[in-house]
Coordinates of C-alpha atoms and ligand atoms in Angstrom, one line a residue:
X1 CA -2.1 2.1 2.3
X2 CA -2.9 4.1 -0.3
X3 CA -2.5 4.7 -4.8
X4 CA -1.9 7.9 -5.6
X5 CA -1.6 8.9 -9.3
X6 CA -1.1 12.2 -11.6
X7 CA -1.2 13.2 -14.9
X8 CA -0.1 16.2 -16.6
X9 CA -1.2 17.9 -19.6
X10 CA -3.1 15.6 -20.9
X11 CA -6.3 16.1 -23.1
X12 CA -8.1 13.0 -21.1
X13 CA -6.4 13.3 -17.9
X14 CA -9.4 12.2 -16.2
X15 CA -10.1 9.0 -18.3
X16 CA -5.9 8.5 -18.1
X17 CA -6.4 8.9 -14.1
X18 CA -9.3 6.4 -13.8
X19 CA -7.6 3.6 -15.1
X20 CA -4.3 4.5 -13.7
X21 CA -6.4 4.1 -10.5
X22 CA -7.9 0.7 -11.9
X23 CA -4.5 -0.7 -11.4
X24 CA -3.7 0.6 -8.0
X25 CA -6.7 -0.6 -6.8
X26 CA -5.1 -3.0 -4.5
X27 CA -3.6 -0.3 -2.5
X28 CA -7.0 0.7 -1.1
X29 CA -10.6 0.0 -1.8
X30 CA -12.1 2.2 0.6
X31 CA -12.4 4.9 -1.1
X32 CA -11.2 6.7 -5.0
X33 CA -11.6 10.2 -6.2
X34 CA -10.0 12.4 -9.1
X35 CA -9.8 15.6 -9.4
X36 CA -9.2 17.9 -12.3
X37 CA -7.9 21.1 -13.0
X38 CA -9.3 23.2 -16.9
X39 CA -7.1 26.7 -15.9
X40 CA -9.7 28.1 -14.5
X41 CA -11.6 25.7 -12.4
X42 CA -11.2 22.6 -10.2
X43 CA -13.8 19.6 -10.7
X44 CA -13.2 16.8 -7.8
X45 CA -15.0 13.5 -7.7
X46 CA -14.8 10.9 -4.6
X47 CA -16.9 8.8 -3.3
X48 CA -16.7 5.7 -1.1
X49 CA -16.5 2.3 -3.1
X50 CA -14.2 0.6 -5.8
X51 CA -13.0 2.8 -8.7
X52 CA -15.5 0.9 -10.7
X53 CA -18.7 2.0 -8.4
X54 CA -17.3 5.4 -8.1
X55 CA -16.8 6.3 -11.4
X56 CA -19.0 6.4 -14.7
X57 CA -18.8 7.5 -18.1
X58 CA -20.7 10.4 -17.3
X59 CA -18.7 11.9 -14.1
X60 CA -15.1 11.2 -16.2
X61 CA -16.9 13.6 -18.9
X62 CA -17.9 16.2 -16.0
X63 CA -14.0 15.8 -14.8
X64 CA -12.5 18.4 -17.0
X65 CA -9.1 20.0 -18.0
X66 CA -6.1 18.8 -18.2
X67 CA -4.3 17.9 -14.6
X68 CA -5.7 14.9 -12.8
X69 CA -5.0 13.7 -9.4
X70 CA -6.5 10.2 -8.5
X71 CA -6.1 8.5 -5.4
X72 CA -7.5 4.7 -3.5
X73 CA -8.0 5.0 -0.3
X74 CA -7.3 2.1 2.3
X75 CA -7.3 4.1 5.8
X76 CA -4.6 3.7 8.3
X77 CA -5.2 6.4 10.1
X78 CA -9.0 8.4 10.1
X79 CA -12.2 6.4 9.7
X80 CA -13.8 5.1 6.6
X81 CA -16.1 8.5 5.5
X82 CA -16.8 9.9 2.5
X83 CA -15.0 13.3 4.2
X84 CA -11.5 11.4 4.1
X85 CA -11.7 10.4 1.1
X86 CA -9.2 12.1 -1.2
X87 CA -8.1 13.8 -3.3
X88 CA -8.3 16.8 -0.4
X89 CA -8.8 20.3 -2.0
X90 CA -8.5 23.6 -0.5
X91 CA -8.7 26.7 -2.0
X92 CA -6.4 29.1 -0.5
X93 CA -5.1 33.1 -0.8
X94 CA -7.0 32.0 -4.4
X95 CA -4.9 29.2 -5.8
X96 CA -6.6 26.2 -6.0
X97 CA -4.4 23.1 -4.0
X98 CA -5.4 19.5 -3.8
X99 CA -3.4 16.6 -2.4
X100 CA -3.4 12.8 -2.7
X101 CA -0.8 11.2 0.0
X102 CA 0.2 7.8 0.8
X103 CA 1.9 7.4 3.7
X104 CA 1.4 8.1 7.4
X105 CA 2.3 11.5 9.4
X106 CA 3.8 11.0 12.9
X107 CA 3.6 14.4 13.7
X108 CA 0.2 15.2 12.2
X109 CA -1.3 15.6 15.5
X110 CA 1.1 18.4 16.9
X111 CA 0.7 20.3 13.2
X112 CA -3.0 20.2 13.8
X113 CA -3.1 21.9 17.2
X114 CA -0.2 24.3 15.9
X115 CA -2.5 25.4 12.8
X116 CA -5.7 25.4 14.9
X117 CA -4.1 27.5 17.2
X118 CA -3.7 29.8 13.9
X119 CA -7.2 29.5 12.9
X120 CA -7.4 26.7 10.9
X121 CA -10.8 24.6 10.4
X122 CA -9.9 20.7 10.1
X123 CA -12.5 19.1 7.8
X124 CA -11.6 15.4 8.2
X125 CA -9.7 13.4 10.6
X126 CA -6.7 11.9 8.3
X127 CA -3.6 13.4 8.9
X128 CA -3.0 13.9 5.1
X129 CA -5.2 17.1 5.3
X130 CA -2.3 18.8 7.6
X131 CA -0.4 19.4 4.4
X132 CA -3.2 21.3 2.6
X133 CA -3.4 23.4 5.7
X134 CA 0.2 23.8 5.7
X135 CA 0.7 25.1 2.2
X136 CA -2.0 27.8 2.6
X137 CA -0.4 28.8 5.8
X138 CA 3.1 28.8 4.7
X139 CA 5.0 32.1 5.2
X140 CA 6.2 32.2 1.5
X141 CA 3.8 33.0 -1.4
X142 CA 5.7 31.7 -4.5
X143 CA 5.2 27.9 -4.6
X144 CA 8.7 27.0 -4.9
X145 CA 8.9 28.2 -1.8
X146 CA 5.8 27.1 -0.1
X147 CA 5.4 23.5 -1.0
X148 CA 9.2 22.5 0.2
X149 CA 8.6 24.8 3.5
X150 CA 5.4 22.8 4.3
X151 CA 6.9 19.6 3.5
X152 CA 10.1 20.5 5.6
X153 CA 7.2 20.6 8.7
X154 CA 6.2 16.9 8.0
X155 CA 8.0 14.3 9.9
X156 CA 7.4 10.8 8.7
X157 CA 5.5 9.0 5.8
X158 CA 4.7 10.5 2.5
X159 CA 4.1 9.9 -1.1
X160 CA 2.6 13.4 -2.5
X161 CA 1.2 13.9 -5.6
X162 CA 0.0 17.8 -5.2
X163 CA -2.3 20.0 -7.8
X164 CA -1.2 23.3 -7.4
X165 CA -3.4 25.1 -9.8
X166 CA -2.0 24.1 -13.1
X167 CA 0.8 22.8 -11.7
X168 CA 1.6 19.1 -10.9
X169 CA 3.9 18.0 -8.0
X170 CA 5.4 14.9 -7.0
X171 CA 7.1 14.6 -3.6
X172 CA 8.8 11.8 -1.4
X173 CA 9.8 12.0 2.4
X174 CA 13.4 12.3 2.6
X175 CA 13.7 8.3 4.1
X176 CA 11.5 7.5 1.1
X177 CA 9.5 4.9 2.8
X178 CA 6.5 4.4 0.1
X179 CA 7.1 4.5 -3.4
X180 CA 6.3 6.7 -6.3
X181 CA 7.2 6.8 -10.0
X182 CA 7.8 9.0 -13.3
X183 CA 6.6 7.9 -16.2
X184 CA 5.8 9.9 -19.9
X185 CA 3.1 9.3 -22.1
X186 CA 3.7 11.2 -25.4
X187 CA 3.9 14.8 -24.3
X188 CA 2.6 14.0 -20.9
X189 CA 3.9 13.3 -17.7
X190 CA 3.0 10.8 -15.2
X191 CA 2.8 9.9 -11.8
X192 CA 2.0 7.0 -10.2
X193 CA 3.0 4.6 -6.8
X194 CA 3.4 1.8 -8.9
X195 CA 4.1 0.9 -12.4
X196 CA 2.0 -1.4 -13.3
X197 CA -0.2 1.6 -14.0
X198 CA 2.3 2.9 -16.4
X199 CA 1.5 -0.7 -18.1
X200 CA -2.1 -0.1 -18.4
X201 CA -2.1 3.5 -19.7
X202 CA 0.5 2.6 -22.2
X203 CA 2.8 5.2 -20.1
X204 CA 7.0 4.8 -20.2
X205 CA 9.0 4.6 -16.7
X206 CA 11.5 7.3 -16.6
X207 CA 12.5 7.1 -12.8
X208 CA 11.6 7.1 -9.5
X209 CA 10.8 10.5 -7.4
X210 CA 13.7 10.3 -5.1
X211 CA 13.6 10.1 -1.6
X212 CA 13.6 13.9 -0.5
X213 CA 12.6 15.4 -3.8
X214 CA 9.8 17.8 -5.2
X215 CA 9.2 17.6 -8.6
X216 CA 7.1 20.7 -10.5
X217 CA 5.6 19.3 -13.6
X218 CA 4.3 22.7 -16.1
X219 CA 2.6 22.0 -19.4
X220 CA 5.9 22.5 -21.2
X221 CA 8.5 21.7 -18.7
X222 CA 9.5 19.7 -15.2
X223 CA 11.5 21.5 -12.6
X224 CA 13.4 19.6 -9.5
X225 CA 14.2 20.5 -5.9
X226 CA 15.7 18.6 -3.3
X227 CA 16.5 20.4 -0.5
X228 CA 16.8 17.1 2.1
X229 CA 19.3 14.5 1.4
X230 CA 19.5 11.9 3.6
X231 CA 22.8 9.5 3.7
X232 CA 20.3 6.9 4.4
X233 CA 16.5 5.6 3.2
X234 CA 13.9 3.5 4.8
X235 CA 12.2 1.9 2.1
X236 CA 9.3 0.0 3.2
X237 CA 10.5 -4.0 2.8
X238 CA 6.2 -4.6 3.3
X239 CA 5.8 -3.2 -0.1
X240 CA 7.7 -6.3 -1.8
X241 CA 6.5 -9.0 0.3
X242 CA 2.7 -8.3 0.2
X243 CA 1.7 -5.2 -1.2
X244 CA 2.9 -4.4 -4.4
X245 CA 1.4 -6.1 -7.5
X246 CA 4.2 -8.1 -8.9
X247 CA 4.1 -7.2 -12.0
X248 CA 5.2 -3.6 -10.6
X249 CA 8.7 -2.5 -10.2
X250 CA 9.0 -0.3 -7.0
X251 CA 12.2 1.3 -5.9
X252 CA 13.8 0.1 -9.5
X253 CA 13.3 -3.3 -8.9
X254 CA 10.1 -6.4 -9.5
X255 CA 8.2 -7.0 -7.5
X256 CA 7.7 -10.6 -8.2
X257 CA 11.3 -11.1 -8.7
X258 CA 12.0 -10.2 -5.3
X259 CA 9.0 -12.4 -4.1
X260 CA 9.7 -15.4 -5.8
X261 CA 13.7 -14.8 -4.5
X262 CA 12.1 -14.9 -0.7
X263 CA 10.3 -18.6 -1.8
X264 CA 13.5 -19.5 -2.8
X265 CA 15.2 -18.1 0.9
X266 CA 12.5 -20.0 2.4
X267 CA 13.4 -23.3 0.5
X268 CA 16.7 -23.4 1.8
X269 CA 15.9 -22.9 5.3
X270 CA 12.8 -24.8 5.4
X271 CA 12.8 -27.4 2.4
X272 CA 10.1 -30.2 3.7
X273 CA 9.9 -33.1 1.6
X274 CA 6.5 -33.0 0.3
X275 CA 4.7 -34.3 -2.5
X276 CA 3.2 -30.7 -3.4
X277 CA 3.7 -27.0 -3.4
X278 CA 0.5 -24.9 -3.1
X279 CA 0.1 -21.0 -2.3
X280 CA -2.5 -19.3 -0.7
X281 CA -4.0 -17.4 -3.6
X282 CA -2.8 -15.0 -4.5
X283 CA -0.2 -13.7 -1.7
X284 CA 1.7 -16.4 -1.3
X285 CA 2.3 -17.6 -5.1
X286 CA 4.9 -15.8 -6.0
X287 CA 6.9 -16.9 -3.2
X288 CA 5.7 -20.5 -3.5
X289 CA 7.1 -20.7 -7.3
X290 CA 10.3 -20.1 -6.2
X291 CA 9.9 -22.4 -2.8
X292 CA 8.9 -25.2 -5.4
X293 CA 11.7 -24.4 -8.5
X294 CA 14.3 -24.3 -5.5
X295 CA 13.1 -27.8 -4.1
X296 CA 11.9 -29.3 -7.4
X297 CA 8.7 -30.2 -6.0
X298 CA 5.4 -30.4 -8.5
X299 CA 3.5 -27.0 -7.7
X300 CA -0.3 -27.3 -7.6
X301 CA -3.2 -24.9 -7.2
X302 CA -4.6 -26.3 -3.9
X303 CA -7.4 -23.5 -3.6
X304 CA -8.6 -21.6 -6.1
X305 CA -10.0 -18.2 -6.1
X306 CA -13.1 -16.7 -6.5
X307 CA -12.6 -13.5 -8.4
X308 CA -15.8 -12.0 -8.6
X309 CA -16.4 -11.2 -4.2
X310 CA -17.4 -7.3 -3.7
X311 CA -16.7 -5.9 -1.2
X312 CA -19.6 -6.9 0.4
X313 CA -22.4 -9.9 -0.5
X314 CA -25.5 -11.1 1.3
X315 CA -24.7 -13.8 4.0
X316 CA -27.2 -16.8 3.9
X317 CA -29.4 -16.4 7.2
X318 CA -28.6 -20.0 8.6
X319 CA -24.9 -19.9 9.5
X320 CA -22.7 -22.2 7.0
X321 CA -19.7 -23.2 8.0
X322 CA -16.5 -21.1 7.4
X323 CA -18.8 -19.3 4.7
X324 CA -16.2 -16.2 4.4
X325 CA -13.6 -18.1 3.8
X326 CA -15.3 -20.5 1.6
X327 CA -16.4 -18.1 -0.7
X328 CA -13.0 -16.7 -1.6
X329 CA -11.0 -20.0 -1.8
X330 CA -12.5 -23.1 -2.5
X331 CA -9.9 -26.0 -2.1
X332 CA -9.3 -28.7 -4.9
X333 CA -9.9 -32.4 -3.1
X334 CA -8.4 -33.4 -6.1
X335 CA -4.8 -32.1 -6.1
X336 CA -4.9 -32.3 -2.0
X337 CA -6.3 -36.0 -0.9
X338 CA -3.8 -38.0 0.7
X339 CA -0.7 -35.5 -0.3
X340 CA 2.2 -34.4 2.3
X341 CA 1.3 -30.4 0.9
X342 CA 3.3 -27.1 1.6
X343 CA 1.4 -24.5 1.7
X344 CA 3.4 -20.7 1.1
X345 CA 1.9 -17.6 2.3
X346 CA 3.5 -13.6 2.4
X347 CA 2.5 -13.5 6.0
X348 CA 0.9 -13.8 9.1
X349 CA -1.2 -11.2 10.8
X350 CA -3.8 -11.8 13.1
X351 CA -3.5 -15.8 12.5
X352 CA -7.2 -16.4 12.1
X353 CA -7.1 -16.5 8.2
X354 CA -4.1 -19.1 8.0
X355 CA -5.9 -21.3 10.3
X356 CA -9.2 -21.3 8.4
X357 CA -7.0 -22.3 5.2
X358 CA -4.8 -25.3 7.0
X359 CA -8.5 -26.3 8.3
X360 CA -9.9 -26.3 4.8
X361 CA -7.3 -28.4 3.4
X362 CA -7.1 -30.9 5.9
X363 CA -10.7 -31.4 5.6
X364 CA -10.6 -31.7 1.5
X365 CA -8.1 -34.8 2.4
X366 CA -4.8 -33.6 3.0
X367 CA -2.7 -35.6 4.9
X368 CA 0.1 -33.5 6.3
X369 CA -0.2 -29.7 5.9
X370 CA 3.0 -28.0 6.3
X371 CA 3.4 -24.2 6.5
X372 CA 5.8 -21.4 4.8
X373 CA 6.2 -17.8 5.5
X374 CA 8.1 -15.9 2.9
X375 CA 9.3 -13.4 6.0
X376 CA 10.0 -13.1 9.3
X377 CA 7.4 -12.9 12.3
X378 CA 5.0 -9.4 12.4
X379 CA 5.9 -8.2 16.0
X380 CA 5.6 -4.6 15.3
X381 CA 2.0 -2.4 14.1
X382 CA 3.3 -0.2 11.1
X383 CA 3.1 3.7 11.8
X384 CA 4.2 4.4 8.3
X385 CA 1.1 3.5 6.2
X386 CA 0.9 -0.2 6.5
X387 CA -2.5 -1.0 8.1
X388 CA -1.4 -3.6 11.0
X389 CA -3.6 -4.3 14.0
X390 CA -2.5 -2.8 17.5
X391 CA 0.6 -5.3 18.6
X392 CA -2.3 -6.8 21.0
X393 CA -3.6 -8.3 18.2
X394 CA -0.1 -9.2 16.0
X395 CA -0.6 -12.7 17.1
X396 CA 3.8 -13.5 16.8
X397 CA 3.9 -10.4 19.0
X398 CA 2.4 -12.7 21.9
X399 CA 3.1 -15.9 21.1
X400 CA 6.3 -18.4 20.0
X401 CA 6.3 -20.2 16.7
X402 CA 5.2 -23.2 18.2
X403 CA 2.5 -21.8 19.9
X404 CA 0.8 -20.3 16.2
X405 CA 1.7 -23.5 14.7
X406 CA -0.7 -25.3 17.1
X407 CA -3.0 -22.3 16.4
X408 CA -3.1 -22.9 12.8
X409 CA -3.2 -26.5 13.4
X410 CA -0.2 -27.1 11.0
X411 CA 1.8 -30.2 11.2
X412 CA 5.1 -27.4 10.7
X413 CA 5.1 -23.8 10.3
X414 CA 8.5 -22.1 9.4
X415 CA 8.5 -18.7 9.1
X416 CA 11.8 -17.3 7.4
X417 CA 14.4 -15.8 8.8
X418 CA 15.2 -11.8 8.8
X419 CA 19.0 -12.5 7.3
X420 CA 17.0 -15.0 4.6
X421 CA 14.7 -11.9 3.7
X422 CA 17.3 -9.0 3.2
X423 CA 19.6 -11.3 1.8
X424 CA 16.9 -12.3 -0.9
X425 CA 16.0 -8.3 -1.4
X426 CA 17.0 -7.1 -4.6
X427 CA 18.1 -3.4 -2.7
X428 CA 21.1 -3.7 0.4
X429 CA 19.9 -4.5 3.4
X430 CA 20.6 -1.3 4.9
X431 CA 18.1 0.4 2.5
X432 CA 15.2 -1.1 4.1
X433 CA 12.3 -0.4 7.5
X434 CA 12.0 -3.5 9.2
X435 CA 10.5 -2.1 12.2
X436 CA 7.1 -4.3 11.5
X437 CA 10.1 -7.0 12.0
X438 CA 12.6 -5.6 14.7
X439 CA 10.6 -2.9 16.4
X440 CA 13.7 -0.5 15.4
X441 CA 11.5 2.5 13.7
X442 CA 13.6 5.2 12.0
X443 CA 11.3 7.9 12.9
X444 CA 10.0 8.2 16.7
X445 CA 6.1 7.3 16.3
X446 CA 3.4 9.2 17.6
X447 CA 3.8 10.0 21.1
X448 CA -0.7 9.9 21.8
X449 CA -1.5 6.1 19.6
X450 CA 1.9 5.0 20.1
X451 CA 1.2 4.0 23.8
X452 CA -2.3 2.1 22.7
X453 CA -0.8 0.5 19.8
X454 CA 2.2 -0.6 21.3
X455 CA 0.9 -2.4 24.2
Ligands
AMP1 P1 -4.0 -14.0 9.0 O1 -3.7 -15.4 8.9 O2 -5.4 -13.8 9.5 O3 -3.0 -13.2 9.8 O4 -4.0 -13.4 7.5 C1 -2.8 -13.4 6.8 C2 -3.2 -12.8 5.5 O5 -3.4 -11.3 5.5 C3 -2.1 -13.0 4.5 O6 -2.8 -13.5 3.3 C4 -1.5 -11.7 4.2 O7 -1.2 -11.6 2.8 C5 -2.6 -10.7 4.5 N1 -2.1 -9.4 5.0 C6 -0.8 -9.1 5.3 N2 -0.8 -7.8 5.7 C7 -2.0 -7.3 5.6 C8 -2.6 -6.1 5.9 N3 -1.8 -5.1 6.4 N4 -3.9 -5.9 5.7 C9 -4.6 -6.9 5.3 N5 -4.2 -8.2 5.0 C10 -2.9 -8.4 5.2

C-alpha cells in the first residue's frame, strides 16, 4: 500500500511532488520522500511521518531540478525504518537511478540471493530495492534495454515510477494489479497512482500506464514499450472497495461510483427495514448512499469523525473506556436513540473495530443495530500490496457469518455476495484479483511467508 508520483520537466517539480503526495496520502502514512534530479545531481528527502511532518518550505527549496519522484509509504512487506522508506536511490556504472513502487514482489526473495550471490549489498529489507539492484546489474547498458530486462525478472506486484537520470519512467506489471496514471500539466508530464492528485495540481488525465508497459518520459518527448501482453489482467477489486479515494478514477473508472453501485448490490440482497442508514465514517459512506437511495430509507450521520487524530496522541493515564475508538468516532444519541439503524461498512478485517462501533451505538440508544458489508468475506491475506493480517487473524477466515455477527454483537450482519460485487464493478468481472475473496491468486505467492501467512 503505497502513492507513488512523478513529474517531469517541471520548474517546481518538487513543490508539484509534495502536494501530489498530499493527496495520496491515504495510501500510506508511514513514511514520504521525494527526490529530485537538476542534470547533474540527485537531492532525495525521506523521512518517517506524514507528508506534512516530512516536508517544509525549506527542504522543497533544497529539492532541486526538474524530475521529482515522491512516494507514501504504508509497509506490506519490510518494517517501519527510516532505511525503507523510499524513494530508493542507487547510483550505479555512474547514472543516477531511484525507484518509488507500489506493489508487492513474490519473487523478491529468490532475486535477492541471486544478486547477492553476485555481490550485491542490500540496504533495506523491502523487496522494492531488488529492482534498483536489478537495473545496475542488468547485462544491457542502454536503458531501453535495461529497465524492461530487469522488469522482465520481477514476478508479481508493481507500480514503478523510475528516475533514471533525467529521465522519467512509468511501468505496470503485465496483470496490472495496482494502478497508475498519465496526466499533463502544461508542458509537463505526470505520474501518479491516483487521480485525484491530478485534481489537486491542476494536472489533465490522459490515460492509464497499461498493464505491461514502460513509459520513458524526456524533457521534450515520451517514448512507449510494451514488451509483455497479457490476454488477461488482475486488477486489484481492493482498490475500489476501500482504498482508493472516491473522488479518484482508477483503472478508467470512479471510485465512488463503483462504491456507491456495491451499496446499492447490498440493498437488494440485504434491504432491512429500518428507520435509518448510517456509515461508518468514512469507509462505509459511499456504499451506504447507495444502500439508502436503493431502499429509500432517510440517511443519517450516526458517528461523526474527528479529523484532526495524528498518528499518535497522548493516552490519559487512567484507562477510559474504548478511548481509541472514541476519539475517532463519536456517535450522535440524537440521530440513534430508539431507531432500528443500518449501519454500512467496506469491510471486515480483524473484527475488533466493527464490534467497538455496534457497541458504541447501542450504548448511545440504538435499538436494533443491523450490519452491511459492501463485499464479500476477507478469507485470504493479500500478497500483492494490500496490508492484510496473516489468515490466522482474518477473522471470516475462521469463523461463519453467524459466529462474527455474535462477535460484533449485531442484531444482523450481511455481508454481500461475490456475484453482487463483480456484478456492481464498473470493469468485467474477469478483469479483477479476488484472491483476498476466493483464495484463487493469479501469481503463485511466496514459497518462505506463504506457509506462515496462510495458516
Ligand atoms: P475491523 O472491524 O477491525 O476488521 O476493521 C474494519 C475496518 O478496517 C474497516 O473500516 C475497513 O475499512 C478497514 N480496513 C480494510 N482493509 C484494511 C487494511 N488493509 N488496513 C487497514 N484497515 C483496513
Amino acid at each position: 500500500m503505497c502513492g507513488i508520483f512523478g513529474i517531469y520537466p517541471h520548474k517546481e517539480a518538487a513543490k508539484i511532488t509534495y502536494l501530489g503526495l498530499y493527496a495520496l496520502q491515504h495510501r500510506g502514512e508511514e513514511s514520504a520522500g521525494i527526490i529530485t534530479y537538476n542534470g547533474k545531481k540527485p537531492h532525495l528527502h525521506k523521512a518517517l511521518g506524514l507528508v506534512s511532518d516530512v516536508f517544509d518550505e525549506k527542504n522543497i527549496k533544497d529539492l532541486k531540478g526538474e524530475l521529482a519522484v515522491g512516494h507514501t509509504r504504508y509497509s506490506t512487506t519490510g518494517s517501519t525504518t527510516l532505511k525503507n522508506a523510499q524513494p530508493f536511490y542507487v547510483k550505479s556504472k555512474g547514472s543516477h537511478i531511484a525507484i518509488a513502487h507500489n506493489g508487492n514482489l513474490v519473487n523478491a526473495s529468490r532475486l535477492q540471493r541471486e544478486l547477492e550471490d553476485k555481490g550485491a549489498l542490500f540496504q533495506t529489507t523491502s523487496d522494492s530495492e531488488v529492482i534498483a539492484h536489478l537495473i545496475s546489474h542488468s547485462p544491457k547498458k542502454d536503458y531501453q534495454e535495461a529497465i524492461p530486462w530487469a522488469l522482465s525478472q520481477l514476478e508479481g506486484a508493481y507500480s514503478l515510477v523510475l528516475m533514471f537520470n533525467n529521465i522519467l519512467i512509468a511501468a505496470r506489471d503485465p496483470l496490472g494489479f495496482r494502478p497508475l496514471c498519465l496526466g499533463k500539466s502544461g508542458a509537463s508530464y505526470v505520474l501518479a497512482s491516483e487521480t485525484c492528485a491530478f485534481d489537486l495540481i491542476g494536472a489533465e488525465y490522459i490515460r492509464d500506464i497499461l498493464p505491461g508497459e514502460i513509459v520513458f518520459i524526456q524533457k521534450d518527448r515520451i517514448d512507449s514499450q510494451r514488451p509483455v501482453i497479457k490476454k488477461t489482467c488482475s486488477f486489484c477489486i481492493f482498490e475500489y472497495i476501500y482504498f482508493s479515494r472516491p473522488d479518484s478514477s482508477i483503472f478508467q473508472q470512479n471510485v465512488y461510483s463503483a462504491r456507491k453501485k456495491l451499496g446499492e448490490a447490498l440493498a437488494g440482497e440485504f434491504p432491512v427495514k429500518a428507520d435509518i442508514v448510517m456509515p461508518v465514517p468514512d469507509s462505509g459512506t459511499c456504499a451506504a448512499l447507495g444502500y439508502a437511495q436503493a431502499l429509500g430509507i432517510p440517511y443519517e450521520m450516526g458517528m461523526i469523525r474527528n479529523h484532526y487524530i495524528g498518528r499518535t496522541f497522548i493516552q490519559p493515564h487512567q484507562a477510559m473506556r474504548d478511548f481509541r475508538v472514541k476519539i475517532k468516532l463519536n456517535p450522535v444519541k440524537t440521530v440513534l436513540e430508539n431507531k432500528k439503524v443500518v449501519i454500512i461498512e467496506d469491510s471486515i478485517v480483524r473484527g475488533t473495530t466493527s464490534r467497538a462501533r455496534v457497541k458504541t451505538i447501542r450504548e448511545a440508544g440504538a435499538k436494533e443495530v443491523h450490519m452491511g458489508i459492501s463485499c464479500p468475506p476477507l478469507v485470504s491475506p493479500c500478497f500483492y500490496g494490500i496490508d492484510f493480517p496473516t489468515k490466522k487473524e482474518l477473522i471470516a477466515a475462521r469463523h461463519s457469518v453467524d459466529w462474527i455477527r455474535d462477535f460484533i454483537g449485531a442484531d444482523s450482519l450481511k455481508y454481500l455476495s461475490k456475484e453482487g460485487m463483480l456484478n456492481a464493478m464498473p470493469l468485467p468481472k474477469d478483469k479483477f484479483c479476488c484472491a483476498c475473496f476466493d483464495g484463487q491468486y493469479p501469481l503463485e505467492p511466496p514459497k518462505k511467508i506463504s506457509k506462515y501467512i496462510l495458516e
